[in-house]
XYZ file of C-alpha atoms in Angstrom:
649
model
C 9.671 -72.962 21.215
C 7.361 -75.930 21.427
C 6.570 -77.508 24.748
C 6.775 -81.099 26.032
C 8.423 -82.423 22.882
C 11.013 -85.096 22.434
C 14.069 -84.473 20.308
C 13.527 -85.800 16.829
C 14.767 -85.800 13.278
C 12.503 -83.933 10.926
C 11.516 -86.011 7.917
C 9.570 -84.831 4.934
C 8.146 -87.354 2.496
C 10.397 -90.057 3.959
C 13.574 -88.292 2.857
C 16.101 -86.696 5.181
C 17.313 -83.272 4.138
C 20.841 -81.934 4.645
C 22.084 -79.509 7.289
C 24.048 -76.404 6.463
C 25.765 -73.807 8.656
C 27.096 -70.434 7.653
C 30.063 -68.291 8.771
C 29.309 -65.050 10.571
C 32.333 -63.050 11.619
C 34.564 -62.641 8.580
C 35.859 -59.131 7.976
C 35.267 -57.285 4.728
C 37.464 -54.710 3.047
C 35.873 -51.457 1.916
C 34.829 -51.118 -1.706
C 32.279 -48.667 -3.038
C 29.701 -50.365 -5.237
C 28.566 -48.098 -8.051
C 26.009 -50.411 -9.669
C 22.803 -48.557 -8.829
C 20.076 -50.649 -10.414
C 16.521 -49.460 -10.013
C 14.459 -52.204 -11.607
C 11.134 -52.852 -13.207
C 8.457 -55.364 -12.984
C 5.980 -55.794 -15.763
C 3.417 -58.328 -16.621
C 2.102 -60.342 -19.438
C -0.310 -58.840 -21.957
C -1.482 -55.955 -19.764
C 1.872 -54.158 -19.753
C 4.089 -52.903 -22.523
C 6.432 -55.134 -24.472
C 9.307 -52.953 -23.270
C 8.342 -53.556 -19.638
C 8.085 -57.303 -20.199
C 11.401 -57.505 -22.023
C 13.184 -55.611 -19.268
C 11.845 -57.789 -16.461
C 12.568 -61.005 -18.336
C 16.123 -59.826 -19.055
C 16.702 -59.571 -15.290
C 15.038 -62.916 -14.523
C 16.759 -66.307 -14.469
C 14.389 -67.718 -17.071
C 16.568 -70.764 -17.720
C 16.457 -71.891 -14.080
C 12.724 -71.194 -13.767
C 12.059 -73.340 -16.818
C 14.200 -76.075 -15.297
C 12.162 -75.902 -12.081
C 8.942 -76.308 -14.050
C 10.377 -79.171 -16.111
C 11.715 -81.029 -13.056
C 8.414 -80.700 -11.248
C 6.336 -81.842 -14.224
C 8.599 -84.855 -14.764
C 8.141 -85.891 -11.128
C 4.365 -85.576 -11.328
C 4.219 -87.517 -14.614
C 6.099 -90.367 -12.960
C 3.102 -91.111 -10.751
C 0.287 -90.007 -13.047
C -1.191 -93.492 -13.487
C -0.596 -94.709 -9.937
C -3.257 -95.861 -7.516
C -1.934 -93.157 -5.214
C -3.117 -90.510 -7.651
C -6.530 -92.086 -7.839
C -6.774 -92.066 -4.064
C -5.586 -88.472 -3.914
C -8.053 -87.188 -6.463
C -10.918 -89.033 -4.795
C -10.100 -87.721 -1.294
C -13.380 -86.967 0.472
C -11.959 -84.747 3.213
C -13.534 -81.388 2.390
C -10.732 -79.538 4.186
C -7.978 -81.027 2.019
C -7.167 -80.614 -1.670
C -4.684 -82.625 -3.671
C -1.662 -80.484 -4.563
C 1.096 -82.766 -5.863
C 3.180 -85.883 -5.296
C 6.349 -85.760 -3.244
C 9.580 -87.438 -4.380
C 8.352 -90.840 -3.170
C 4.986 -90.650 -4.897
C 3.022 -89.820 -1.750
C 0.118 -87.399 -2.269
C 0.587 -83.964 -0.699
C -2.449 -81.864 0.202
C -3.046 -78.199 0.831
C -5.786 -76.519 2.813
C -7.416 -73.117 2.357
C -7.240 -70.269 4.843
C -9.966 -67.800 5.434
C -10.856 -58.904 4.349
C -10.247 -56.179 5.497
C -11.370 -52.738 4.609
C -8.994 -50.739 2.481
C -9.277 -47.977 5.080
C -7.465 -49.958 7.779
C -4.275 -50.016 5.701
C -4.875 -46.540 4.221
C -5.233 -48.036 0.754
C -8.363 -45.945 0.208
C -6.262 -42.778 0.629
C -4.093 -43.528 -2.409
C -6.780 -45.241 -4.498
C -8.894 -43.292 -6.995
C -10.850 -40.625 -5.110
C -8.590 -40.781 -2.038
C -7.406 -37.720 -0.134
C -3.795 -37.962 -1.362
C -4.885 -37.189 -4.934
C -2.745 -40.006 -6.330
C -5.812 -41.661 -7.909
C -4.233 -45.107 -8.218
C -6.247 -48.130 -9.341
C -3.655 -50.780 -10.264
C -3.997 -50.173 -13.982
C -1.796 -52.485 -16.098
C -1.095 -54.830 -13.161
C -2.042 -58.501 -13.517
C -2.268 -60.592 -10.352
C -1.405 -64.263 -10.406
C -4.078 -65.989 -8.286
C -3.573 -69.585 -7.162
C -6.559 -71.183 -5.384
C -8.619 -74.369 -5.144
C -11.061 -73.171 -7.812
C -11.548 -70.391 -10.307
C -13.283 -67.083 -9.604
C -16.730 -66.567 -11.119
C -15.413 -64.685 -14.160
C -18.808 -63.281 -15.181
C -19.485 -61.507 -11.874
C -20.596 -57.923 -12.493
C -17.689 -56.569 -10.428
C -14.962 -57.797 -12.784
C -16.462 -59.403 -15.882
C -13.830 -59.628 -18.617
C -10.861 -58.987 -16.300
C -9.991 -62.574 -15.340
C -8.132 -65.056 -17.502
C -8.619 -68.701 -16.464
C -5.654 -71.020 -17.044
C -6.821 -74.243 -15.361
C -10.141 -75.948 -16.008
C -11.458 -76.336 -12.463
C -14.776 -75.577 -10.798
C -15.856 -72.102 -9.718
C -15.034 -71.653 -6.032
C -16.278 -69.327 -3.316
C -12.752 -68.796 -1.967
C -11.217 -67.755 -5.292
C -14.244 -65.595 -6.120
C -13.991 -63.796 -2.778
C -10.262 -63.104 -3.193
C -10.729 -61.958 -6.797
C -13.243 -59.392 -5.590
C -10.891 -58.166 -2.884
C -8.233 -57.601 -5.506
C -10.082 -56.108 -8.496
C -13.835 -55.574 -7.832
C -14.831 -52.337 -9.564
C -17.143 -51.130 -6.797
C -20.583 -51.571 -8.365
C -21.357 -52.461 -4.771
C -19.244 -49.786 -2.999
C -18.627 -51.872 0.131
C -17.086 -54.616 -2.013
C -14.694 -52.415 -3.989
C -11.348 -54.124 -4.537
C -7.953 -52.814 -3.521
C -6.855 -52.363 -7.155
C -10.000 -52.141 -9.317
C -8.030 -51.226 -12.450
C -6.000 -54.438 -12.368
C -6.794 -57.889 -13.766
C -6.183 -61.514 -12.770
C -4.589 -64.611 -14.257
C -6.202 -67.519 -12.394
C -4.676 -70.961 -11.659
C -5.573 -73.893 -9.450
C -3.137 -74.828 -6.695
C -2.439 -78.235 -8.211
C 0.927 -77.981 -10.028
C 1.503 -74.533 -8.505
C 5.267 -75.050 -8.537
C 5.676 -75.348 -12.298
C 2.936 -72.790 -12.996
C 4.479 -70.112 -10.781
C 7.879 -70.771 -12.382
C 6.466 -70.405 -15.899
C 4.410 -67.350 -14.940
C 7.431 -65.657 -13.368
C 9.535 -66.436 -16.456
C 6.993 -64.446 -18.495
C 7.327 -61.386 -16.251
C 4.852 -62.067 -13.417
C 4.727 -59.277 -10.836
C 2.423 -60.021 -7.871
C 1.000 -63.407 -6.923
C -1.354 -64.320 -4.099
C -1.520 -67.737 -2.446
C -4.116 -68.150 0.301
C -3.375 -71.757 1.181
C -0.921 -73.805 3.207
C 0.879 -76.849 1.819
C 0.891 -79.901 4.092
C -0.524 -78.214 7.211
C 1.060 -80.016 10.211
C -2.115 -79.509 12.310
C -1.680 -81.421 15.575
C 1.812 -82.565 14.583
C 3.067 -79.399 16.189
C 6.761 -80.378 16.102
C 6.774 -79.461 12.411
C 5.642 -75.889 13.035
C 8.478 -73.420 12.547
C 10.613 -75.801 10.489
C 12.091 -74.534 7.221
C 11.040 -77.426 4.963
C 11.250 -78.229 1.262
C 8.161 -76.133 0.464
C 9.669 -73.041 2.090
C 12.835 -73.836 0.143
C 10.841 -74.110 -3.118
C 9.261 -70.695 -2.563
C 12.684 -69.154 -1.958
C 14.140 -70.758 -5.074
C 11.331 -69.368 -7.207
C 11.611 -65.847 -5.810
C 15.427 -65.820 -5.871
C 15.388 -66.581 -9.611
C 12.492 -64.183 -10.281
C 13.576 -61.013 -8.456
C 10.524 -59.019 -9.503
C 7.900 -61.543 -8.375
C 6.213 -60.604 -5.077
C 4.650 -63.712 -3.529
C 1.993 -62.867 -0.891
C 0.370 -65.348 1.470
C -1.670 -65.263 4.658
C -0.123 -66.414 7.921
C -2.541 -69.370 8.455
C -5.476 -69.851 10.801
C -3.969 -72.114 13.426
C -4.046 -69.559 16.231
C -7.114 -70.767 18.130
C -6.989 -74.475 17.296
C -5.107 -75.490 20.418
C -2.281 -77.205 18.528
C 0.371 -76.251 21.098
C 0.056 -78.247 24.351
C 0.157 -75.048 26.411
C -2.454 -73.326 24.210
C 0.055 -70.765 22.965
C -0.529 -69.029 19.639
C 3.207 -68.646 19.010
C 5.251 -70.903 16.751
C 2.298 -71.913 14.562
C 3.644 -70.971 11.141
C 4.662 -73.790 8.851
C 5.693 -74.947 5.413
C 5.367 -72.321 2.660
C 4.667 -69.680 5.339
C 8.334 -69.798 6.352
C 9.980 -68.702 3.101
C 12.500 -65.907 3.496
C 11.600 -63.879 0.411
C 7.794 -63.970 0.308
C 5.488 -61.632 2.263
C 3.542 -63.413 5.016
C 0.524 -61.466 6.303
C -1.064 -61.814 9.737
C -4.707 -60.885 10.349
C -6.205 -58.277 12.682
C -9.601 -56.698 13.303
C -10.671 -53.521 11.477
C -8.646 -50.470 12.493
C -11.301 -47.790 12.150
C -8.914 -45.050 13.268
C -5.272 -45.681 14.052
C -4.292 -43.782 17.201
C -1.471 -45.824 18.716
C -0.057 -49.382 18.621
C -2.946 -50.677 20.710
C -5.369 -49.717 17.919
C -4.253 -52.940 16.225
C -5.973 -55.997 17.722
C -4.973 -59.396 16.415
C -7.706 -61.704 15.098
C -7.959 -64.799 17.350
C -7.381 -67.280 14.508
C -4.194 -65.803 13.039
C -0.990 -67.801 13.479
C 2.057 -66.232 15.068
C 5.751 -66.870 14.544
C 8.642 -67.117 14.774
C 10.382 -69.623 12.551
C 12.576 -72.102 14.381
C 15.619 -70.087 13.344
C 13.959 -67.083 14.992
C 13.261 -65.018 11.882
C 10.600 -62.317 12.195
C 7.413 -63.887 10.872
C 4.728 -62.940 9.975
C 6.162 -60.011 8.027
C 3.246 -57.601 8.308
C -0.371 -57.317 9.495
C -3.572 -56.377 7.646
C -7.269 -56.750 8.401
C -8.667 -60.263 7.958
C -12.110 -60.071 9.592
C -15.574 -59.125 8.301
C -14.349 -59.239 4.716
C -17.180 -58.320 2.340
C -16.573 -59.371 -1.252
C -17.898 -61.148 -4.318
C -19.206 -64.716 -4.089
C -19.756 -67.538 -6.549
C -23.543 -68.211 -6.416
C -24.455 -65.640 -9.073
C -23.177 -62.575 -10.890
C -24.835 -60.444 -8.198
C -23.742 -62.490 -5.186
C -21.701 -61.100 -2.252
C -20.731 -62.466 1.128
C -18.677 -61.940 4.272
C -15.787 -64.027 5.549
C -12.745 -63.940 7.774
C -9.304 -65.463 7.812
C -5.682 -64.900 6.875
C -6.731 -65.776 3.321
C -8.328 -62.357 3.244
C -5.449 -60.471 4.869
C -2.930 -61.505 2.189
C -4.882 -59.960 -0.738
C -5.112 -56.633 1.117
C -1.336 -56.349 0.987
C -1.137 -57.738 -2.567
C -3.722 -55.192 -3.730
C -1.969 -52.326 -1.974
C 1.315 -53.358 -3.550
C -0.275 -53.115 -6.996
C -1.105 -49.457 -6.305
C 2.400 -48.782 -5.023
C 3.926 -50.417 -8.093
C 1.700 -48.274 -10.310
C 2.771 -45.127 -8.431
C 6.454 -46.029 -8.696
C 6.091 -46.731 -12.419
C 4.228 -43.450 -12.962
C 7.147 -41.542 -11.417
C 10.089 -43.538 -12.723
C 8.965 -45.428 -15.815
C 9.912 -48.754 -14.175
C 8.625 -51.094 -11.442
C 10.216 -51.995 -8.124
C 11.939 -55.275 -7.457
C 10.170 -57.551 -4.985
C 12.810 -56.849 -2.324
C 12.330 -53.100 -2.797
C 8.574 -53.386 -2.403
C 8.930 -55.600 0.662
C 11.516 -53.354 2.313
C 9.343 -50.319 1.551
C 6.145 -51.612 3.151
C 7.873 -53.244 6.142
C 9.746 -50.021 6.994
C 6.647 -47.790 6.749
C 4.118 -49.678 8.879
C 2.024 -48.339 11.733
C 3.543 -49.598 14.972
C 1.629 -52.456 16.599
C 2.186 -54.412 19.792
C 3.396 -53.651 23.289
C 6.889 -52.464 22.326
C 8.618 -50.478 19.601
C 9.991 -52.523 16.734
C 8.921 -55.864 15.261
C 7.416 -58.815 17.101
C 6.231 -62.342 16.355
C 2.496 -61.556 16.310
C 2.345 -58.326 14.263
C 5.559 -58.687 12.280
C 6.810 -55.198 11.440
C 3.367 -53.672 12.077
C 0.127 -52.672 10.345
C 0.346 -52.152 6.576
C 0.193 -48.411 5.752
C -0.018 -47.927 1.978
C -0.227 -44.130 2.242
C 3.042 -43.831 4.155
C 4.742 -46.151 1.664
C 3.407 -44.054 -1.228
C 4.814 -40.899 0.394
C 8.309 -42.425 0.342
C 7.907 -43.042 -3.393
C 6.596 -39.506 -3.926
C 9.514 -37.988 -2.010
C 12.219 -40.185 -3.562
C 15.161 -37.892 -4.265
C 14.157 -35.225 -1.751
C 13.403 -36.486 1.780
C 13.666 -40.177 0.934
C 15.886 -42.398 -1.165
C 15.052 -45.717 -2.852
C 18.019 -47.522 -4.391
C 18.476 -50.978 -5.911
C 22.114 -51.996 -5.643
C 24.569 -54.879 -5.841
C 27.083 -55.815 -3.157
C 30.127 -57.670 -4.451
C 32.185 -60.165 -2.458
C 34.218 -58.337 0.249
C 32.576 -55.074 -0.767
C 30.979 -52.262 1.205
C 28.429 -49.785 -0.096
C 28.157 -46.391 1.577
C 26.324 -43.136 0.996
C 26.138 -39.847 2.865
C 22.865 -38.373 4.116
C 21.829 -35.342 6.138
C 19.097 -35.117 8.770
C 17.566 -32.025 10.348
C 16.952 -33.571 13.767
C 13.175 -33.125 13.664
C 12.071 -36.296 11.846
C 12.583 -39.969 12.605
C 15.315 -41.474 10.467
C 14.466 -44.872 8.990
C 16.904 -46.904 6.917
C 16.164 -50.402 5.633
C 17.787 -53.009 3.439
C 16.021 -56.039 1.996
C 17.204 -58.763 -0.347
C 15.997 -61.982 -1.952
C 18.167 -64.539 -0.208
C 19.161 -67.814 -1.932
C 17.213 -70.916 -0.819
C 18.642 -72.808 2.154
C 18.805 -76.559 2.697
C 16.292 -77.822 5.290
C 18.039 -79.110 8.403
C 18.765 -82.678 9.426
C 18.913 -82.389 13.188
C 17.988 -84.138 16.407
C 17.693 -80.760 18.117
C 14.176 -79.557 18.812
C 13.696 -75.959 17.666
C 17.069 -75.763 15.969
C 17.922 -72.052 15.733
C 20.632 -72.461 13.072
C 20.096 -69.486 10.716
C 18.582 -70.250 7.337
C 20.120 -67.021 6.033
C 22.657 -67.665 3.253
C 23.971 -64.180 2.453
C 24.249 -62.122 5.648
C 24.212 -58.404 4.826
C 24.678 -55.748 7.517
C 23.201 -52.232 7.650
C 24.717 -49.476 9.794
C 24.211 -45.716 10.206
C 27.034 -43.655 11.760
C 28.193 -40.083 12.263
C 31.672 -41.001 13.473
C 30.584 -40.863 17.114
C 27.451 -42.991 17.251
C 26.724 -46.214 15.366
C 23.048 -47.107 14.962
C 22.098 -50.767 14.590
C 19.040 -52.594 13.168
C 16.165 -54.212 15.069
C 16.417 -57.910 15.879
C 14.838 -60.603 18.050
C 17.007 -63.194 19.799
C 16.037 -66.472 21.503
C 16.960 -67.349 25.062
C 18.394 -70.740 25.985
C 14.892 -72.274 26.077
C 13.655 -70.613 22.871
C 10.473 -69.505 24.648
C 10.902 -65.730 25.086
C 8.350 -64.946 22.391
C 6.976 -61.827 24.104
C 10.327 -60.086 24.688
C 10.825 -56.639 23.168
C 12.960 -56.358 20.053
C 16.447 -55.004 20.639
C 19.024 -53.314 18.426
C 22.165 -55.105 17.364
C 23.732 -57.346 14.737
C 20.892 -59.127 12.908
C 22.251 -62.349 11.371
C 18.884 -64.097 10.948
C 16.615 -61.916 8.743
C 16.996 -60.833 5.133
C 15.496 -57.478 6.027
C 17.184 -55.041 8.390
C 15.579 -51.821 9.627
C 17.267 -49.027 11.570
C 14.924 -46.547 13.232
C 16.195 -43.511 15.173
C 13.473 -41.276 16.601
C 15.591 -38.619 18.345
C 18.552 -38.214 16.053
C 20.883 -35.254 16.216
C 20.944 -33.016 13.137
C 23.931 -33.430 10.872
C 25.652 -35.645 8.324
C 25.605 -39.444 8.572
C 27.007 -42.349 6.614
C 24.756 -45.260 5.695
C 26.798 -48.370 4.966
C 26.050 -51.917 3.855
C 28.585 -54.725 4.181
C 28.423 -58.506 4.590
C 29.807 -61.425 6.567
C 31.417 -64.542 5.152
C 31.223 -65.598 1.523
C 28.411 -64.409 -0.715
C 26.832 -67.241 -2.684
C 27.450 -66.622 -6.402
C 29.930 -63.868 -5.466
C 27.442 -61.020 -5.103
C 24.041 -60.109 -3.665
C 21.474 -57.672 -5.046
C 19.807 -55.617 -2.333
C 17.426 -52.701 -1.962
C 18.040 -49.669 0.255
C 15.167 -47.485 1.458
C 15.914 -44.373 3.538
C 13.305 -41.935 4.865
C 13.478 -38.763 6.958
C 16.508 -37.171 5.307
C 17.520 -34.013 3.436
C 18.567 -34.767 -0.143
C 17.179 -31.563 -1.624
C 15.520 -31.628 -5.034
C 18.103 -29.938 -7.226
C 15.443 -28.229 -9.312
C 15.178 -25.732 -6.457
C 18.286 -26.167 -4.281
C 22.045 -26.517 -4.415
C 23.659 -29.797 -3.337
C 27.028 -29.106 -1.755
C 29.786 -31.100 -0.147
C 31.240 -28.454 2.216
C 34.274 -30.507 3.256
C 35.495 -30.977 -0.303
C 33.823 -27.929 -1.849
C 31.901 -29.701 -4.594
C 28.627 -28.086 -5.663
C 25.976 -29.584 -7.969
C 22.973 -27.484 -9.008
C 20.462 -27.036 -11.814
C 21.245 -24.098 -14.086
C 18.721 -21.309 -13.358
C 18.884 -20.140 -16.971
C 18.472 -23.530 -18.642
C 16.758 -26.317 -16.692
C 18.285 -29.057 -18.860
C 21.796 -28.243 -17.582
C 23.330 -29.225 -14.248
C 26.372 -27.286 -13.153
C 29.202 -28.986 -11.263
C 31.678 -26.662 -9.579
C 34.814 -27.497 -7.572
C 35.714 -24.448 -5.503
C 39.334 -25.546 -5.215
C 41.498 -25.989 -8.298
C 42.166 -29.683 -9.006
C 45.598 -30.424 -10.444
C 44.630 -33.534 -12.410
C 40.997 -32.724 -13.157
C 37.985 -34.795 -12.137
C 35.586 -37.399 -13.535
C 31.798 -37.175 -13.787
C 29.331 -40.001 -14.391
C 25.544 -39.866 -14.747
C 23.532 -43.026 -13.964
C 19.897 -43.621 -14.826
C 17.472 -45.332 -12.485
C 18.456 -48.788 -13.781
C 22.107 -48.138 -12.932
C 23.152 -47.743 -16.569
C 25.789 -45.098 -17.327
C 24.160 -42.366 -19.400
C 27.204 -40.131 -19.560
C 30.830 -40.338 -18.490
C 33.363 -37.558 -18.972
C 36.804 -36.488 -17.799
C 36.947 -32.802 -16.920
C 39.785 -30.309 -16.581
C 39.731 -27.084 -14.627
C 37.232 -26.833 -11.791
C 33.776 -26.903 -13.407
C 31.612 -28.511 -16.081
C 28.003 -28.832 -17.244
C 25.847 -31.920 -17.731
C 23.285 -31.610 -20.522
C 20.105 -33.581 -19.603
C 18.205 -32.568 -22.760
C 16.372 -35.505 -24.290
C 16.195 -37.479 -21.035
C 12.842 -38.332 -19.515
C 12.069 -36.772 -16.109
C 12.996 -38.992 -13.180
C 15.615 -39.814 -10.580
C 19.272 -39.872 -11.648
C 22.584 -40.292 -9.847
C 25.490 -37.887 -10.407
C 28.920 -39.155 -9.347
C 31.861 -36.725 -9.104
C 35.332 -38.178 -8.445
C 38.586 -36.331 -7.744
C 41.967 -37.637 -6.613
C 40.943 -37.751 -2.972
C 37.178 -37.625 -2.746
C 33.935 -38.813 -4.265
C 30.469 -37.232 -4.159
C 27.453 -39.335 -5.187
C 24.057 -37.629 -5.105
C 20.535 -38.352 -6.281
C 18.851 -35.642 -8.358
C 15.248 -35.274 -9.429
C 15.182 -34.097 -13.042
C 11.828 -32.494 -13.861
C-alpha cells in the first residue's frame, strides 16, 4: 500500500506486539440456531430503569470494570513523573495529552475538523420531516469525548449537557454538541437529534471512562480525535495497533455501545510520498467494531453515485489487512453550529470531526424509531449493519470502496427497513454456535433489489509483529459467512482483495468469500422471483464457542399476518391471524401428522413465550396480554420446520 518503504517491524511504545493467524477453510456441520435475540440499548438517567437493567444484563460489566481498573492503575504509576509534567505543559497547540503508554511515555491525540441533515436524509425522519416519523432522539444520551467541554449554557441546549470532567470550554466540543442536540433556535444550526442530551468527558483517560460509561448502559458515543497520529511516519498508517485493539475490546464487551469517529483529515497533507490519499487511516480509526465516517461535500439532491463528492481533507482506507474503511460517508464541510464565545455564538467549520456526529445523531433517531416499534433498542452491530446496507451508492462502481466505504448515509432508507420489519424486511439478532449454521427462508417478487447483510462485534485481535510491509494477515477473529441460494444460484457478499503489490486501491469490489470484514452484504438487483434460503455459517473455531450476529434483510415478502396468510406450500403448514379474534393465530397442517407437532413462540429478545406439543393437525396461539410487536412462530414436525416472523398489532 505505501510506496518507497523499507520492511520494518512495527513498534508501539517500545513494546513488540504478538502475531496471530487464523484458520479459514474448516467445514461446518448444519445446525439450526433458534436463539433469536433482538436486543436493547438504554442509557443512564434519561431512559427507564427497565431499559438500563436489560442492557447491563447483556453487557460484560465485570470485564469493562477490569479494563477501567487496569488503565487507571497504569496511569497512577506515572502520575508524579517528570514525564507527566512535560506532557501537561506541552505547548504544541495541535497536540493534547491523552495518557501514558506501558513504558510511561506520554501519548497525545489531535482533533479533527457538518453537514446538513438533508444530505443524509436525517431531516426527513426528524420532527417535521416528510416521513411523518417525527423523531428527535428523545431519551437518548450521547457520550461525547473531546479536548474540552461544550458551553453548557448555550441557548440551543442549556440544561441538556452533563459535564463529567473539569476542563475548559472548547470550540470543538461546543460545535459537536450543537450538531448533536441543538434545538433549532437558530434553524440553520438545528442538531440531528434535538430531543437528546449529552454526557461530556475530556479525552484524557478516555479508556477507563468509556469502559465505565458502557458498563452503565451507554448507547452512542462520539470521538472526533485520533490517538497518536502518525503524521509523516506514514509506515504506521493502516496498521492495527493497540489503540484499535482497545476500541475493539471495549465494544466487544459492550455490545450495545455504538462508537462513532471521523476518518481523520490526513487526505491533503501529502503524507504519502506519491501524494496518494489512500492508506491514511490509523490507530483508533482501524477498529473493527466502531463506525468510521468519511467526509464529503453537501449533497443537495442525490441523483446518482457521482452526486457524492469527497472532501479533499478526508482520509481514505484501507487497513493493511484490506478491510473496508472508512465504513460510511456523511457531509463534513460548511458545518454551521454552536460556538463557545457566548450563549448566542455560532460558527462554521469543516472536517471529519463534523462528519462523525452526523451519523451518531442519525443513529439516535433510528434507535428511537426502533424502540418506539419494538420496546427495545438495537445492538451496535444491528445498527451498523442497518446503516451500511442502506446507503446511497457512491463512487465509480457498485459496492463498497476505500474512499466512500459502503456509501452515503441515508437515514430515511434505514428507517424504512425498521418500519417494514416483519413485512418486506427482517431484522434479527442471533447467535451462531460452534460448527453451527443458521438458515431462514424468504420469498422475493423479482421487482425489488434483494439486500441481505450480517454484522457482528468481533473479538479484539493482537497487533502484528512482522517484518512485512503492509501485512495483509486478516485481523478478523471469528469469520462468519453469509450466502443466499435458491438451489440453482448461490449469491455471495461484496469484498475487496489486494493484488500482489497491495496497490490496487481503485479496483471495483467483487463478489466472493469475504474473510476480512466483520460485515458482509449481499446485493442482487435483478433477482428472479421465488423462494430463497439465507444461511449463515462460519470457518474455523469461534472464540468463546459462539458469536452473536445481526441479520438484516430487505426487499422480501414476509407478509404481515394481520392481513395475510403465511403458508409453506411444500409441507402444507399455514399460519394466519384469526379473522374473528385478532389475539389468536391459527396454525393448520393440511396433512395429518402421525406423531403431532410442536409450536414455540419467541419474543423479540429471543425468549420463549409459549411452547406446546400439539396433536391432530391444528392449534391456536393466544396472544392476548402481549404487547404489539414482532414475534417468531416456530412449527416443527417429524420432517420439517417452519419459522416465520409475525407482526402482532
